[in-house]
Coordinates of C-alpha atoms in Angstrom, one line a residue:
M16 CA 26.1 -51.4 -56.7
T17 CA 26.1 -54.3 -54.3
R18 CA 26.2 -53.4 -50.6
A19 CA 26.4 -55.5 -47.5
R20 CA 22.6 -55.3 -46.7
S21 CA 21.5 -55.9 -50.3
F22 CA 23.8 -58.9 -50.3
G23 CA 21.9 -60.2 -47.2
L24 CA 24.5 -59.9 -44.5
P25 CA 22.8 -59.9 -41.1
L26 CA 24.3 -56.7 -39.7
P27 CA 23.1 -55.1 -36.4
G28 CA 21.6 -51.7 -36.0
T29 CA 19.3 -49.4 -37.9
P30 CA 20.8 -47.4 -40.7
G31 CA 19.7 -44.0 -42.0
P32 CA 17.9 -43.6 -45.3
H33 CA 21.0 -43.8 -47.5
N34 CA 23.1 -45.9 -45.0
A35 CA 25.9 -43.3 -45.5
I36 CA 27.7 -40.6 -43.7
T37 CA 25.6 -38.2 -45.6
D38 CA 22.6 -39.3 -43.4
V39 CA 24.2 -37.0 -40.8
P40 CA 22.3 -33.7 -41.6
G41 CA 24.6 -31.2 -43.4
V42 CA 27.3 -33.6 -44.4
E43 CA 28.3 -33.7 -48.1
V44 CA 30.6 -36.0 -50.0
G45 CA 32.2 -35.5 -53.4
Y46 CA 34.7 -37.3 -55.6
T47 CA 37.2 -36.8 -58.3
T48 CA 38.1 -40.1 -59.9
L49 CA 41.2 -40.4 -62.3
I50 CA 41.5 -43.6 -64.4
S51 CA 43.6 -43.6 -67.6
G52 CA 46.2 -45.7 -69.4
D53 CA 47.3 -49.3 -69.3
G54 CA 50.4 -51.4 -69.5
P55 CA 53.9 -50.8 -68.1
L56 CA 54.6 -48.0 -65.7
R57 CA 55.9 -44.9 -67.2
P58 CA 56.7 -42.6 -64.3
G59 CA 54.8 -39.3 -64.7
A60 CA 52.6 -40.7 -67.5
G61 CA 50.7 -43.6 -65.9
P62 CA 48.8 -45.8 -65.8
V63 CA 46.6 -43.7 -63.5
R64 CA 44.2 -45.3 -60.9
T65 CA 43.7 -42.6 -58.2
G66 CA 41.5 -39.7 -57.1
V67 CA 40.3 -37.4 -54.3
T68 CA 37.5 -37.7 -51.8
A69 CA 36.0 -34.6 -50.2
L70 CA 33.9 -34.7 -47.0
L71 CA 32.3 -31.5 -45.8
P72 CA 31.0 -31.7 -42.2
R73 CA 28.6 -28.7 -42.6
G74 CA 28.3 -28.7 -46.4
R75 CA 29.9 -26.1 -48.6
G76 CA 28.0 -23.3 -46.9
G77 CA 29.3 -24.1 -43.4
V78 CA 33.1 -24.6 -44.0
L79 CA 34.0 -21.6 -41.8
D80 CA 32.0 -22.8 -38.8
P81 CA 34.2 -25.2 -36.9
C82 CA 32.9 -28.5 -35.6
A83 CA 33.9 -30.2 -32.4
A84 CA 36.4 -32.9 -33.4
G85 CA 38.9 -35.5 -32.1
I86 CA 41.5 -37.8 -33.7
H87 CA 43.1 -41.2 -32.9
A88 CA 45.8 -43.3 -34.6
L89 CA 45.9 -47.0 -34.2
N90 CA 49.1 -47.2 -36.1
G91 CA 50.9 -44.1 -37.3
N92 CA 52.4 -45.2 -40.6
G93 CA 50.3 -42.6 -42.4
E94 CA 49.4 -38.9 -42.7
M95 CA 46.6 -36.6 -41.6
T96 CA 47.5 -33.0 -41.9
G97 CA 46.0 -30.5 -39.4
S98 CA 45.7 -33.2 -36.8
H99 CA 47.9 -31.4 -34.2
W100 CA 45.7 -28.4 -34.3
I101 CA 42.6 -30.6 -33.9
A102 CA 44.3 -32.2 -30.9
E103 CA 45.1 -28.7 -29.5
T104 CA 41.7 -27.0 -30.0
G105 CA 39.2 -29.7 -30.6
A106 CA 38.0 -27.8 -33.7
L107 CA 37.7 -28.9 -37.3
S108 CA 37.1 -26.5 -40.2
L109 CA 37.4 -26.5 -44.0
P110 CA 36.8 -29.6 -46.1
V111 CA 38.4 -32.9 -45.2
L112 CA 40.2 -34.5 -48.2
V113 CA 41.3 -38.1 -48.6
T114 CA 43.7 -39.2 -51.4
N115 CA 46.8 -41.1 -52.2
T116 CA 50.1 -40.8 -50.2
H117 CA 52.0 -38.7 -52.7
A118 CA 49.0 -36.4 -53.4
V119 CA 48.7 -34.9 -49.9
G120 CA 50.5 -31.7 -50.9
A121 CA 48.4 -31.1 -54.0
C122 CA 45.1 -31.6 -52.1
H123 CA 46.3 -29.4 -49.3
R124 CA 46.9 -26.6 -51.9
G125 CA 43.6 -27.4 -53.5
A126 CA 41.7 -27.0 -50.2
I127 CA 43.3 -23.6 -49.7
D128 CA 42.6 -22.5 -53.3
W129 CA 38.9 -23.5 -52.9
T130 CA 38.5 -21.7 -49.6
R131 CA 40.1 -18.5 -51.0
R132 CA 37.9 -18.7 -54.1
E133 CA 34.7 -19.2 -52.1
H134 CA 35.6 -17.0 -49.1
P135 CA 38.1 -14.3 -50.1
E136 CA 37.3 -12.6 -46.8
H137 CA 38.7 -15.5 -44.8
R138 CA 41.9 -15.2 -42.9
E139 CA 44.9 -16.4 -44.9
W140 CA 46.0 -18.7 -42.2
M141 CA 44.6 -22.2 -42.9
L142 CA 45.4 -25.8 -41.9
P143 CA 43.4 -28.1 -44.1
V144 CA 42.9 -31.7 -43.1
V145 CA 44.2 -34.1 -45.8
A146 CA 44.6 -37.9 -45.2
E147 CA 46.1 -40.6 -47.4
T148 CA 46.6 -44.2 -48.2
W149 CA 49.0 -45.7 -50.7
D150 CA 47.8 -46.9 -54.1
G151 CA 51.1 -47.6 -55.8
Y152 CA 50.3 -51.3 -56.6
L153 CA 47.8 -50.1 -59.2
N154 CA 48.7 -46.4 -59.7
D155 CA 51.6 -44.4 -60.8
V156 CA 51.7 -43.0 -57.3
G157 CA 54.8 -40.8 -57.9
G158 CA 53.5 -39.3 -61.1
D159 CA 51.8 -36.2 -59.7
H160 CA 48.5 -37.0 -61.4
V161 CA 46.4 -35.5 -58.6
R162 CA 46.6 -31.7 -58.9
P163 CA 45.1 -28.9 -56.8
E164 CA 42.3 -28.5 -59.3
H165 CA 41.2 -32.1 -58.8
A166 CA 40.8 -31.4 -55.1
V167 CA 38.8 -28.3 -55.9
A168 CA 36.6 -30.4 -58.2
A169 CA 36.0 -33.0 -55.5
I170 CA 34.8 -30.2 -53.1
D171 CA 32.7 -28.7 -55.8
A172 CA 31.1 -32.1 -56.4
A173 CA 30.2 -32.7 -52.8
R174 CA 26.5 -33.4 -52.3
P175 CA 24.2 -34.9 -49.6
G176 CA 22.3 -38.1 -50.4
P177 CA 23.6 -41.5 -51.8
V178 CA 27.3 -42.0 -51.9
A179 CA 29.1 -44.1 -54.5
E180 CA 31.4 -46.8 -53.1
G181 CA 34.3 -49.0 -54.2
S182 CA 36.8 -47.7 -56.8
V183 CA 35.9 -44.0 -56.7
G184 CA 37.6 -40.9 -55.4
G185 CA 40.6 -41.4 -53.2
G186 CA 39.7 -45.1 -53.0
T187 CA 40.1 -45.7 -56.8
G188 CA 43.4 -47.5 -56.6
M189 CA 43.1 -49.1 -53.1
N190 CA 43.0 -52.7 -52.0
C191 CA 41.5 -54.4 -48.9
Y192 CA 42.4 -57.9 -47.7
S193 CA 44.2 -58.3 -51.0
Y194 CA 40.9 -57.8 -52.9
K195 CA 39.9 -54.6 -54.6
G196 CA 38.9 -52.1 -51.9
G197 CA 38.4 -48.4 -51.8
S198 CA 35.6 -46.1 -50.5
G199 CA 32.8 -47.3 -48.3
T200 CA 30.2 -45.8 -45.9
S201 CA 27.4 -46.6 -43.5
S202 CA 25.2 -45.0 -40.9
R203 CA 23.2 -45.8 -37.7
V204 CA 20.3 -44.1 -36.1
V205 CA 20.8 -43.6 -32.4
A206 CA 18.0 -42.8 -29.9
Y207 CA 18.9 -40.5 -27.0
G208 CA 16.0 -39.9 -24.7
A209 CA 13.3 -38.1 -26.8
D210 CA 15.8 -37.2 -29.5
T211 CA 17.2 -39.1 -32.5
Y212 CA 20.7 -38.6 -33.9
T213 CA 22.7 -40.2 -36.7
V214 CA 26.3 -41.6 -36.6
G215 CA 28.0 -42.1 -40.0
A216 CA 31.3 -43.5 -41.0
F217 CA 33.3 -43.2 -44.2
V218 CA 36.3 -45.4 -44.9
Q219 CA 39.1 -45.4 -47.4
A220 CA 40.0 -49.1 -47.1
N221 CA 43.5 -50.2 -48.2
F222 CA 44.5 -52.6 -45.4
G223 CA 44.7 -56.3 -44.4
S224 CA 46.0 -59.5 -45.7
R225 CA 43.8 -62.2 -47.2
A226 CA 44.4 -64.6 -44.3
Q227 CA 42.8 -62.1 -41.9
L228 CA 39.5 -61.5 -43.7
A229 CA 36.3 -62.2 -41.6
V230 CA 32.7 -61.5 -42.5
C231 CA 30.0 -61.4 -39.8
G232 CA 32.3 -63.2 -37.4
V233 CA 33.3 -66.0 -39.9
P234 CA 37.0 -66.3 -40.7
L235 CA 37.2 -66.7 -44.5
G236 CA 40.9 -66.2 -45.3
A237 CA 41.8 -69.8 -45.6
D238 CA 38.8 -70.5 -47.8
L239 CA 39.6 -67.6 -50.1
A240 CA 43.4 -68.0 -50.3
D241 CA 43.5 -68.6 -54.0
D242 CA 43.6 -65.9 -56.7
N243 CA 45.8 -63.6 -54.6
P244 CA 48.1 -61.8 -57.1
I245 CA 49.0 -59.0 -54.7
E246 CA 50.5 -61.3 -52.1
D247 CA 51.6 -64.0 -54.5
T248 CA 53.9 -61.5 -56.3
D249 CA 55.4 -60.4 -53.0
W250 CA 54.6 -56.8 -54.1
L251 CA 54.0 -55.6 -50.5
A252 CA 56.0 -56.8 -47.6
P253 CA 54.7 -57.9 -45.2
A254 CA 51.5 -59.3 -46.7
G255 CA 48.6 -56.9 -45.9
A256 CA 50.8 -53.8 -45.7
G257 CA 48.5 -50.8 -46.3
S258 CA 46.4 -48.2 -44.5
V259 CA 42.9 -47.2 -43.6
I260 CA 41.5 -43.7 -43.1
V261 CA 38.1 -43.5 -41.3
V262 CA 36.0 -40.3 -40.8
V263 CA 33.1 -40.6 -38.3
G264 CA 30.5 -37.9 -38.2
T265 CA 27.4 -37.2 -36.1
D266 CA 24.8 -34.6 -35.5
A267 CA 24.7 -35.6 -31.8
P268 CA 26.1 -32.7 -29.6
L269 CA 29.5 -33.8 -28.4
L270 CA 32.5 -32.3 -26.8
P271 CA 35.9 -32.6 -28.6
G272 CA 37.0 -35.2 -26.0
Q273 CA 33.9 -37.2 -26.8
C274 CA 34.6 -37.0 -30.5
A275 CA 38.1 -38.4 -29.7
A276 CA 36.4 -41.2 -27.7
L277 CA 34.4 -42.1 -30.8
A278 CA 37.6 -42.1 -32.9
R279 CA 39.1 -44.5 -30.4
R280 CA 36.3 -47.0 -31.1
V281 CA 37.0 -47.2 -34.8
P282 CA 39.5 -50.0 -34.4
L283 CA 36.8 -52.2 -32.8
G284 CA 34.8 -52.0 -36.0
L285 CA 37.8 -52.7 -38.2
A286 CA 38.7 -55.7 -36.1
R287 CA 35.3 -57.2 -36.8
T288 CA 36.5 -57.6 -40.4
G289 CA 39.6 -59.4 -39.3
T290 CA 42.5 -56.9 -39.1
Y291 CA 44.7 -56.6 -36.0
G292 CA 46.3 -53.3 -37.0
Q293 CA 49.7 -54.2 -38.5
H294 CA 52.8 -52.1 -37.8
S295 CA 53.1 -51.5 -41.6
S296 CA 49.7 -49.9 -41.8
G297 CA 48.7 -46.3 -41.3
D298 CA 45.4 -46.4 -39.4
V299 CA 44.3 -42.8 -38.7
F300 CA 40.8 -41.7 -37.6
L301 CA 38.9 -38.5 -37.3
A302 CA 35.5 -38.0 -35.6
F303 CA 33.4 -34.8 -35.6
S304 CA 30.1 -33.5 -34.4
N305 CA 28.4 -30.8 -36.5
A306 CA 26.0 -29.9 -33.7
N307 CA 26.4 -26.6 -31.7
P308 CA 26.8 -24.4 -34.8
G309 CA 28.7 -21.2 -34.0
A310 CA 29.9 -22.5 -30.6
I311 CA 33.6 -23.2 -31.3
S312 CA 36.0 -20.5 -32.3
G313 CA 38.8 -22.8 -33.3
G314 CA 41.4 -20.6 -31.7
F315 CA 40.9 -17.5 -33.7
P316 CA 40.6 -14.3 -31.6
D317 CA 37.2 -12.6 -31.3
P318 CA 37.0 -8.8 -31.3
E319 CA 35.9 -8.9 -27.6
P320 CA 36.4 -11.6 -24.9
G321 CA 33.4 -13.9 -24.6
Y322 CA 32.3 -17.4 -23.8
D323 CA 31.5 -20.4 -25.9
T324 CA 28.5 -22.5 -24.8
M325 CA 28.0 -26.1 -25.9
T326 CA 25.3 -28.7 -25.3
F327 CA 26.6 -32.2 -25.1
V328 CA 25.6 -35.8 -24.5
Q329 CA 26.2 -36.9 -20.9
W330 CA 29.3 -39.0 -20.7
N331 CA 27.5 -41.8 -18.8
Q332 CA 24.9 -42.0 -21.7
I333 CA 27.4 -42.2 -24.6
D334 CA 27.7 -45.9 -25.0
P335 CA 25.0 -46.2 -27.8
F336 CA 27.2 -43.8 -29.9
F337 CA 30.2 -46.0 -29.3
E338 CA 28.2 -49.0 -30.5
A339 CA 27.1 -47.1 -33.6
V340 CA 30.7 -46.3 -34.5
V341 CA 31.7 -50.0 -34.3
Q342 CA 28.7 -51.1 -36.4
T343 CA 29.1 -48.4 -39.1
V344 CA 32.8 -48.9 -39.5
E345 CA 32.4 -52.7 -39.9
E346 CA 29.6 -52.2 -42.5
A347 CA 31.5 -49.5 -44.4
V348 CA 34.5 -51.8 -44.9
L349 CA 32.2 -54.6 -46.2
N350 CA 30.4 -52.1 -48.5
A351 CA 33.7 -51.0 -50.0
L352 CA 34.7 -54.7 -50.6
L353 CA 31.3 -55.7 -52.1
A354 CA 31.0 -52.6 -54.3
A355 CA 34.5 -52.7 -55.8
R356 CA 35.0 -54.3 -59.2
P357 CA 38.2 -56.0 -60.4
M358 CA 40.9 -53.6 -61.6
T359 CA 44.1 -53.9 -63.5
G360 CA 46.7 -51.1 -63.2
R361 CA 50.3 -50.4 -63.7
D362 CA 52.5 -53.2 -65.1
G363 CA 49.5 -55.4 -65.5
H364 CA 49.0 -55.6 -61.7
R365 CA 45.7 -57.1 -61.0
S366 CA 43.4 -56.6 -58.0
P367 CA 40.5 -59.2 -58.0
A368 CA 37.1 -58.4 -56.6
L369 CA 35.7 -60.2 -53.6
P370 CA 33.9 -63.2 -55.2
H371 CA 30.2 -62.7 -54.4
D372 CA 29.1 -66.2 -55.3
R373 CA 31.8 -67.9 -53.2
L374 CA 31.2 -65.6 -50.3
R375 CA 27.5 -66.5 -50.4
D376 CA 28.3 -70.2 -50.5
L377 CA 30.7 -70.0 -47.6
L378 CA 28.4 -67.9 -45.4
T379 CA 25.4 -70.2 -46.2
A380 CA 27.5 -73.2 -45.3
R381 CA 28.3 -71.6 -41.9
G382 CA 24.7 -70.7 -41.3
V383 CA 25.1 -66.9 -41.6
L384 CA 22.9 -66.7 -44.7
A385 CA 19.8 -68.7 -45.3
S386 CA 20.1 -71.6 -47.8

């Protein structure tokens, strides 16, 4: 699997051991990938190019311990369930699922089914977080191919360690800058006094027109304008219509408002890859801190009145964490593009991969890569 750093891109910052959101201690990621069928679209039968991604901020064993969290939407043409409750309480619990636009309901049900199976003692009131981007160019998006059991399987598959990228999980049928896109991740190590923390980002990249693409500050859209079947067929109007979901996680102790501030920095990382946040796009972001275990009630009443106590980074020392968000988001998008392979889906629709050799030649000519 090719990634931005193995390709040689000179990206700033120090990544964690896996350069993934799972470098944040406790975070686990799992996928269900669904690929079947070829040829003309037969609604309800395929072809199928889709899936589910599960992100567990405290792992499977900590899903009932809420994390501090915040959200931000750059452009709201998209869905993230449970976001109003996060905005109200600053608390995130249960697994976070990312899938295709028409599979939100199935994944919502699956998150509830998984939680009831694993924690039958849990209160029946649940508001899972499920986010989406649209994969209908390659996938039979209206065919109900993602079912609750696929969401359950993605949660069951969640693990720490290396994370697969490109056409996997919810990113299976997604496109980015009119190349094959999908799932991508990255991390940064941040020093804070005598302590060291990790910031990680996970993206489901399904956004941007070819003309906007930039890599390491070099605009490349004009040089890579050919072999663009997505825009040449006028399938999506305007060019570049799509969405991006970003989940940022850290083990640094943060307040919910500070998590929201991290989420507001996500667009700065996306912009480094060329996008300006089109009106047609659903750009929705979630940030969480899994520090301070047991400190956030999430709004459920305790048997007796008490007080929550949290340790948190000083506001006037938070800038290195903002910088880490920008860096990880940029690199996660590039990782998704470099890892993805060409894919053909419904009705013969073709999504080409970012051409590695041409990218290398262009960046070498601009002095970004050594000759």
